[in-house]
Coordinates of C-alpha atoms in Angstrom, one line a residue:
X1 CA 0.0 0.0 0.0
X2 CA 3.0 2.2 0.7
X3 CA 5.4 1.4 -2.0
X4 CA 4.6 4.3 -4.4
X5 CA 4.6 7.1 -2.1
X6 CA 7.4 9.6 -1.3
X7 CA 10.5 8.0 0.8
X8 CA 9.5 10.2 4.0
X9 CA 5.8 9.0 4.1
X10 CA 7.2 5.0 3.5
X11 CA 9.7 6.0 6.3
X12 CA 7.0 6.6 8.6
X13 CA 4.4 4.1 7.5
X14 CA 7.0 1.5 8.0
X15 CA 7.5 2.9 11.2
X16 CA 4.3 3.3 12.2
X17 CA 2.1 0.4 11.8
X18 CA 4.3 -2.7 11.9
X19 CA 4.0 -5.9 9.4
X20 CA 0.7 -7.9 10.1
X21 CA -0.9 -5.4 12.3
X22 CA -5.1 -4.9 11.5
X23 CA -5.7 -1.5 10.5
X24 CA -7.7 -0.1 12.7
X25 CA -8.4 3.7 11.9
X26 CA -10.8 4.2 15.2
X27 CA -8.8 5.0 18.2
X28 CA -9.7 5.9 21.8
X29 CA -7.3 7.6 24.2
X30 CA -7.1 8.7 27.8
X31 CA -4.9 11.6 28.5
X32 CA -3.8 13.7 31.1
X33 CA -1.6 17.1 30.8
X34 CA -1.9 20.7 30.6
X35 CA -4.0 22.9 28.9
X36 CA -3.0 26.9 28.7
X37 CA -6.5 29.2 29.1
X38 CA -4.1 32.2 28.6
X39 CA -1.6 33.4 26.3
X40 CA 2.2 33.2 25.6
X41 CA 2.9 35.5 27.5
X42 CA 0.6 34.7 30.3
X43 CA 0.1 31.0 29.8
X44 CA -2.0 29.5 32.7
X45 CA -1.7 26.4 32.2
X46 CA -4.1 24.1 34.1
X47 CA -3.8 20.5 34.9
X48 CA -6.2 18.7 32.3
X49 CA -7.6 14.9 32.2
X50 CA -9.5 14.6 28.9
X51 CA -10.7 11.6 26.6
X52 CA -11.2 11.6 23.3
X53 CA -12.8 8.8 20.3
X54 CA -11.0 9.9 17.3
X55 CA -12.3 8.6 13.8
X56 CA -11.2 10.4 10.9
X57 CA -12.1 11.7 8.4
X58 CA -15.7 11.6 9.7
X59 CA -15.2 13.4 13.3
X60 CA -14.3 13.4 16.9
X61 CA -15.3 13.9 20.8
X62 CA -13.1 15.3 23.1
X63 CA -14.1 15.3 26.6
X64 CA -12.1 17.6 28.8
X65 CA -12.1 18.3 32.7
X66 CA -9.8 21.0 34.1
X67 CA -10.1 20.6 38.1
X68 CA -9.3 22.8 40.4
X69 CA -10.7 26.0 42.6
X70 CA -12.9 26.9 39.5
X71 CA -13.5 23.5 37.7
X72 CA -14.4 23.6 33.8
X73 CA -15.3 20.6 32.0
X74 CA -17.5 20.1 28.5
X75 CA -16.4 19.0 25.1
X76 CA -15.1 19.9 21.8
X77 CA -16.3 17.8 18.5
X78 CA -16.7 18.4 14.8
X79 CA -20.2 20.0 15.5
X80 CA -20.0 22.2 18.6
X81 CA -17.8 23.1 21.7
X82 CA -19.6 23.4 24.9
X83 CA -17.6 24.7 28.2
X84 CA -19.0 24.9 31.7
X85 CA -18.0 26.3 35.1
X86 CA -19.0 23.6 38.1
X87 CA -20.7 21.6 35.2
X88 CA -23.1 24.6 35.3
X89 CA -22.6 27.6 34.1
X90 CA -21.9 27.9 30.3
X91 CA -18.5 29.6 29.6
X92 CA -18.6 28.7 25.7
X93 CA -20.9 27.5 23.3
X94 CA -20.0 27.2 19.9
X95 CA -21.0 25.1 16.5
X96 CA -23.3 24.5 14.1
X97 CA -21.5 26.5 11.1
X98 CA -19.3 25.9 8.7
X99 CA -16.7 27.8 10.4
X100 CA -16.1 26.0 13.6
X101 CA -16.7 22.6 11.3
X102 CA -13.7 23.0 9.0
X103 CA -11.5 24.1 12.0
X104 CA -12.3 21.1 14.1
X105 CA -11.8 19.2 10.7
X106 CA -8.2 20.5 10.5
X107 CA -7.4 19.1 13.7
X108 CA -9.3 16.2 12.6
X109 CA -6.9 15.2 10.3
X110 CA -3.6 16.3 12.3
X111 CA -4.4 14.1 15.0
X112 CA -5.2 11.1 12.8
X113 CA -1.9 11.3 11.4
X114 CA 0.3 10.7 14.4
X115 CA -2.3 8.9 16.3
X116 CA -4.2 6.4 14.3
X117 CA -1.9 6.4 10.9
X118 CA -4.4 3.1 9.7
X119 CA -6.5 6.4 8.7
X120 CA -4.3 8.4 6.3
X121 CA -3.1 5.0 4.5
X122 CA -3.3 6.0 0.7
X123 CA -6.5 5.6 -0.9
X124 CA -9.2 8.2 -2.3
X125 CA -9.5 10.9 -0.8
X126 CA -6.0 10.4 1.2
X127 CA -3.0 12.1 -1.2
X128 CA 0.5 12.0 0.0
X129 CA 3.3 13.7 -1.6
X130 CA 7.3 14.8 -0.7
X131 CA 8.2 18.0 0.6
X132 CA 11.7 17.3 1.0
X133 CA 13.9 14.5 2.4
X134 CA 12.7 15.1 6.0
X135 CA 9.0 15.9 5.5
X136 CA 5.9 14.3 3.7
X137 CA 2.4 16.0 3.2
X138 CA -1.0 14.2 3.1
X139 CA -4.1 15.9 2.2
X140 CA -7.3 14.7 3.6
X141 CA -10.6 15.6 1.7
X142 CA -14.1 14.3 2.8
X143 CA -17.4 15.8 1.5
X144 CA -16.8 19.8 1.7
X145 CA -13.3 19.9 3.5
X146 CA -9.6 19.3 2.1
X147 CA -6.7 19.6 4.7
X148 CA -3.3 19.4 4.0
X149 CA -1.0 18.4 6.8
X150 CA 3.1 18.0 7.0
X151 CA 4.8 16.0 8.5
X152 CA 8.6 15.8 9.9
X153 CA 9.8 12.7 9.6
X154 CA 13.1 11.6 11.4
X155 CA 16.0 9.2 9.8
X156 CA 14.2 5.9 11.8
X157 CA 10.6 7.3 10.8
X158 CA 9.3 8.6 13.9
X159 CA 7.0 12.4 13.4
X160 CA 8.8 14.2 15.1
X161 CA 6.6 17.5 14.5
X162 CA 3.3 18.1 12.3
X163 CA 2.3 21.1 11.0
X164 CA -0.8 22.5 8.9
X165 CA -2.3 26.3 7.8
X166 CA -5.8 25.6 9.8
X167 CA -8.6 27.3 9.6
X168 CA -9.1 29.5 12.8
X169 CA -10.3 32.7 15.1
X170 CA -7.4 32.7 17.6
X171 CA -6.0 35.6 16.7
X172 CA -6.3 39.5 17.9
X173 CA -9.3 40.4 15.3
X174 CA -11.4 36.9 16.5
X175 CA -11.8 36.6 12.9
X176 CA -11.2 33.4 10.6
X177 CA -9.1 32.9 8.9
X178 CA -5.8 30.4 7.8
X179 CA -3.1 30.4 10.5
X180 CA -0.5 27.7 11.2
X181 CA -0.9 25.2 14.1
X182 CA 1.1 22.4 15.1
X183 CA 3.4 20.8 17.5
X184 CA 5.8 18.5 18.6
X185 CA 5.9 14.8 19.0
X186 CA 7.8 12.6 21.5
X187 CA 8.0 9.2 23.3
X188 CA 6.8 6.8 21.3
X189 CA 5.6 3.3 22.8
X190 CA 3.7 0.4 20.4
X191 CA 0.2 -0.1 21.0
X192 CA -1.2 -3.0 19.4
X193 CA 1.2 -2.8 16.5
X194 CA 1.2 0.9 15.9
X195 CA 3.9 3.0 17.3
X196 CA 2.2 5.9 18.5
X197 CA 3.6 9.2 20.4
X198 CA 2.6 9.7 24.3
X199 CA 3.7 13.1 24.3
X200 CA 2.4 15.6 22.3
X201 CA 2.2 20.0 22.2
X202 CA 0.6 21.6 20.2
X203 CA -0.4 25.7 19.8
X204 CA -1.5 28.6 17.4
X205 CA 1.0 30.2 15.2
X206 CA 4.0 27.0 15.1
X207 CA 7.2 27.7 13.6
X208 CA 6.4 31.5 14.2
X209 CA 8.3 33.9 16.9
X210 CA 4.6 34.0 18.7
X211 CA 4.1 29.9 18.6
X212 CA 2.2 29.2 22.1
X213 CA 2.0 25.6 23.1
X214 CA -1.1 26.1 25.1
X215 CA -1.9 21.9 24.5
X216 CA 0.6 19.3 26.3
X217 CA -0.7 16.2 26.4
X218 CA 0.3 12.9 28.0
X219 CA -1.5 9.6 26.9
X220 CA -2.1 7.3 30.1
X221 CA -4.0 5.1 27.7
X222 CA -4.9 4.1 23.8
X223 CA -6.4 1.3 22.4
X224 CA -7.7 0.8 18.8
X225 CA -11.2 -1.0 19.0
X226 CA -11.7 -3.7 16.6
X227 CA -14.3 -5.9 15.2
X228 CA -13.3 -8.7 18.2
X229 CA -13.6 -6.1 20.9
X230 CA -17.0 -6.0 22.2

């Protein structure tokens, strides 16, 4: 399935998903972390627990709690974000437009990438091409929606760092707009035959002097659910 793409993308598929292993592209993780509310300047970061069913291209739910003196908790998805204070008192409420759908398709597709590769393997819809000897692109369309996504690739074919133009309002006007976003990627363990990255940040603006990493995840737990696992 890999033989005809660019080197880096057959670096990383061969690292990613090893020989025999069912290809899965449905994965659930548990994470832990932090998660910035403020800026880069002022990042106030607060300890997260969050879990997430990721199954690209079609969607996502993220469920995120951020305890504490003031708890918040809600979720994010490819249809709305809802935010509460004490599980109560609504702090944000967005979706329903095409706006906040093709930004939560962006990340969609980034995640996918480095977390359930069985999901970006070639096929239509799924386009991979070189960059150069260190990075590979895939582009990711599905009804409405096309999103590109690069990816660093290191000499053993670990991703080392994604990166995309995604379609967002964090920025000063609170207009949308394309903006980079990206992140890092670290410690890799296998998981069921995929070798998958436990430590992740990710912020508004990568590879720009005003990057902020305002997500830092840690994965306490992934599994891809299968047609045996009831």
């Amino acid at each position: 399935m890999v033989a005809a793409l660019p080197e880096p993308a057959q670096r990383f598929f061969n690292f990613a998903i090893a020989p025999g292993t069912p290809l899965l592209p449905v994965v659930e993780i548990a994470m832990g972390g932090r998660f910035g509310l403020g800026s880069r300047a002022a990042p106030n970061y607060r300890v997260m627990a969050a879990h997430q069913i990721l199954a690209a291209p079609h969607g996502f739910v993220w469920r995120l709690q951020l305890p504490g003196l003031v708890p918040v908790s809600g979720s994010d998805s490819h249809g709305w974000t809802r935010f509460r204070i004490f599980g109560l008192l609504p702090v944000a409420r967005m979706g329903g437009d095409a706006d906040h759908a093709r930004s939560a398709y962006g990340r969609c597709v980034a995640e996918a990438v480095f977390w359930s590769p069985a999901a970006v393997l070639p096929r239509p819809g799924v386009v991979w091409e070189g960059v150069d000897a260190e990075t590979a692109r895939v582009t990711v369309s599905h009804g409405a929606f096309s999103q590109a996504v690069d990816l660093r690739i290191d000499g053993d074919g670990r991703p080392v760092a994604m990166s995309l133009l995604r379609w967002s309002d964090a920025n000063a006007a609170k207009a949308y707009r394309w903006q980079p976003f990206g992140g890092r990627l670290s410690d890799f363990r296998e998981v069921q035959g995929y070798r998958l990255p436990f430590e992740i940040e990710a912020g508004n603006l990568f590879g720009t002097s005003e990057y902020f990493a305002f997500y830092r995840a840690r994965v306490i737990d992934i599994r891809f659910p299968g047609s045996g696992d009831r």
